[in-house]
Coordinates of C-alpha atoms in Angstrom, one line a residue:
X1 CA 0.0 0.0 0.0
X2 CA 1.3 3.3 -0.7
X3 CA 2.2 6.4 1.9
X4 CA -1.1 7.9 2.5
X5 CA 0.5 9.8 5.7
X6 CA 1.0 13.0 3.6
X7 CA -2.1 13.0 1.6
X8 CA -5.4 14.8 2.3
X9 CA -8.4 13.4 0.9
X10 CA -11.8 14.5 0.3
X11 CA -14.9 12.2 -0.2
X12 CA -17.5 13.8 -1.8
X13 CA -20.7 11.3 -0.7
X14 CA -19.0 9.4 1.7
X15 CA -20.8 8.7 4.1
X16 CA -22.6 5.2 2.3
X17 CA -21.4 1.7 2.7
X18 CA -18.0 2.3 0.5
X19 CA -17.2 6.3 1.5
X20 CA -16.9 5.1 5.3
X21 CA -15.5 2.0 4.6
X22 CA -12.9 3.9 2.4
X23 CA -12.7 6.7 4.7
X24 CA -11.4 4.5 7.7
X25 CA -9.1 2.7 5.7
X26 CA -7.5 5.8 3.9
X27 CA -7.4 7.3 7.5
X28 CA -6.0 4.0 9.1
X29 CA -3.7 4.5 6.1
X30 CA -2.5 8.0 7.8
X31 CA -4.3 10.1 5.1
X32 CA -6.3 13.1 6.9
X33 CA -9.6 12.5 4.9
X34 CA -13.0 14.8 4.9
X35 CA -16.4 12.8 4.3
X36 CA -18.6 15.5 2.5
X37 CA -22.4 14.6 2.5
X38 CA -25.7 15.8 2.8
X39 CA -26.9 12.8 4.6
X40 CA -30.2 13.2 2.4
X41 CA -29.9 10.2 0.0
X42 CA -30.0 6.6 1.3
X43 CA -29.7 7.7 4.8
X44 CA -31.1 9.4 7.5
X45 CA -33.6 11.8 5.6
X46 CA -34.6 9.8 3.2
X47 CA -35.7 6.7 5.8
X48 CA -37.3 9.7 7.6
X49 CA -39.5 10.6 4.5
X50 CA -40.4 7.5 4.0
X51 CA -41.6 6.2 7.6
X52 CA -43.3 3.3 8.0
X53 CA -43.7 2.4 4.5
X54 CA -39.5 0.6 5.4
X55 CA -40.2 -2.6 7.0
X56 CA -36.8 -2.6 7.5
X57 CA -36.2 1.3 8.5
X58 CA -35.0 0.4 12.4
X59 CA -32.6 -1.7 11.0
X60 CA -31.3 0.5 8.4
X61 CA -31.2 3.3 11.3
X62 CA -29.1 1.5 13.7
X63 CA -26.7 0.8 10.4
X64 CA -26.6 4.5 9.6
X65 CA -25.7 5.4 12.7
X66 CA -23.0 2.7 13.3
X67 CA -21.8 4.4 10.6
X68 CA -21.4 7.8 11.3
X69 CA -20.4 6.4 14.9
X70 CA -17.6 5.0 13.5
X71 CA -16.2 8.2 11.5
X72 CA -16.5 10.4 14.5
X73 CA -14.5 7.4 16.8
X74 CA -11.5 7.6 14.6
X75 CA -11.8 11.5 14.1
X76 CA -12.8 11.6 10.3
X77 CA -14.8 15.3 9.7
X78 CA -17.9 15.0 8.3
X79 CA -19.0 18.0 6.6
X80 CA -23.3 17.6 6.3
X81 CA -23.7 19.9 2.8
X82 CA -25.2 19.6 -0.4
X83 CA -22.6 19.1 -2.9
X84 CA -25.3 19.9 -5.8
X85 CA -24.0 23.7 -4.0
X86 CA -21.4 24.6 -6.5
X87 CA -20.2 27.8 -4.1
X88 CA -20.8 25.6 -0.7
X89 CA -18.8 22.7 -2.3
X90 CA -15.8 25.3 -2.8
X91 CA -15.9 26.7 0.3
X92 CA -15.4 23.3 1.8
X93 CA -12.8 22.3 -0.1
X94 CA -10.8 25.1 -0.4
X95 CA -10.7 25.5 3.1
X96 CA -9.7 21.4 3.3
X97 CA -7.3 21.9 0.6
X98 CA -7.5 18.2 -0.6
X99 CA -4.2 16.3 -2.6
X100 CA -7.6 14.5 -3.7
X101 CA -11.2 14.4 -4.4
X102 CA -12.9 10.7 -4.6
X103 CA -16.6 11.1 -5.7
X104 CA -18.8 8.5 -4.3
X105 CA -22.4 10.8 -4.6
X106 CA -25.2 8.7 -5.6
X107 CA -28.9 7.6 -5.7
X108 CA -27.6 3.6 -4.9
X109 CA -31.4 2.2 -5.1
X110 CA -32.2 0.9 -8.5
X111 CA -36.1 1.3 -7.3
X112 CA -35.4 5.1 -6.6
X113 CA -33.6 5.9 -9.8
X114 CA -36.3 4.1 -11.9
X115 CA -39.1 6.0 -10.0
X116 CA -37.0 10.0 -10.0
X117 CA -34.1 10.1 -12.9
X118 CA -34.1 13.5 -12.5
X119 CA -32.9 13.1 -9.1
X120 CA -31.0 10.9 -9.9
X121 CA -29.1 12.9 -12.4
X122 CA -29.0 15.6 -9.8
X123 CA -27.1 14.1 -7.1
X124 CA -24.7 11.4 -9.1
X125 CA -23.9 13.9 -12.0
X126 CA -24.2 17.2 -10.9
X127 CA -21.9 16.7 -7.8
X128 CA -19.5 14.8 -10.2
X129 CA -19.4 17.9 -12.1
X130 CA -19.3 20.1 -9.2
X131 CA -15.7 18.1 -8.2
X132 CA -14.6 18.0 -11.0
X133 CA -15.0 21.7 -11.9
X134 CA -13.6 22.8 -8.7
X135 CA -10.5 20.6 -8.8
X136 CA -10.1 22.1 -12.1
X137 CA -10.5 25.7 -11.7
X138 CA -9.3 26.7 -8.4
X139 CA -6.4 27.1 -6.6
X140 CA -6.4 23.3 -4.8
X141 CA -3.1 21.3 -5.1
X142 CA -4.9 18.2 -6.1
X143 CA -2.4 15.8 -7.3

């Protein structure tokens, strides 16, 4: 594995199954890593909206928060923002200053993409494009 003690790492979305998985190892790694998500889509909120109609929604809760349990234990940042927010995204970043940017925003429900592609579209393409536009066009050292 490479030398991650250096490196500063943002993930844009990750608080899911793979950002906090990735986001402990990076930070077991050494890397100083900052989850950036809006905790709206497959989490918290959403199971909120959706209430009783989850069977499953108490189990899903106590994963959630074993999750966000975990990031705050071994002192990863989580920054709860929209990254649709073009000018929020930059703010956050620039003031991280990330060697890197991993994208990891999604709608991970094949049900929920079926049902709202414009959703969809909105938080896996327009944050990707939000990274990608701010690691290109300001001032960040990504690497």
């Amino acid at each position: 594995m490479s030398d991650f003690s250096e490196r500063r790492i943002a993930l844009v979305g990750g608080a899911g199954f793979i950002g906090h998985h990735l986001a402990l190892k990076l930070k077991s790694l050494g890397a100083e890593v900052l989850v950036v998500d809006s905790l709206a889509v497959n989490n918290l909120y959403s199971l909120h909206r959706e209430g009783r109609k989850n069977a499953n929604a108490e189990l899903y809760l106590r994963v959630i928060r074993e999750r966000l349990d975990l990031l705050e234990e071994s002192a990863v940042p989580l920054e709860v923002m929209d990254a649709r927010d073009y000018g929020g995204l930059s703010q956050v970043l620039a003031g991280f200053d990330p060697d890197a940017i991993v994208h990891l925003a999604a709608v991970a429900h094949a049900g929920k993409s079926n049902k709202d592609p414009f959703s969809t579209f909105d938080h896996s393409l327009r944050t990707l494009e939000n990274a990608l536009d701010i690691s290109r066009a300001s001032k960040l050292h990504i690497r």
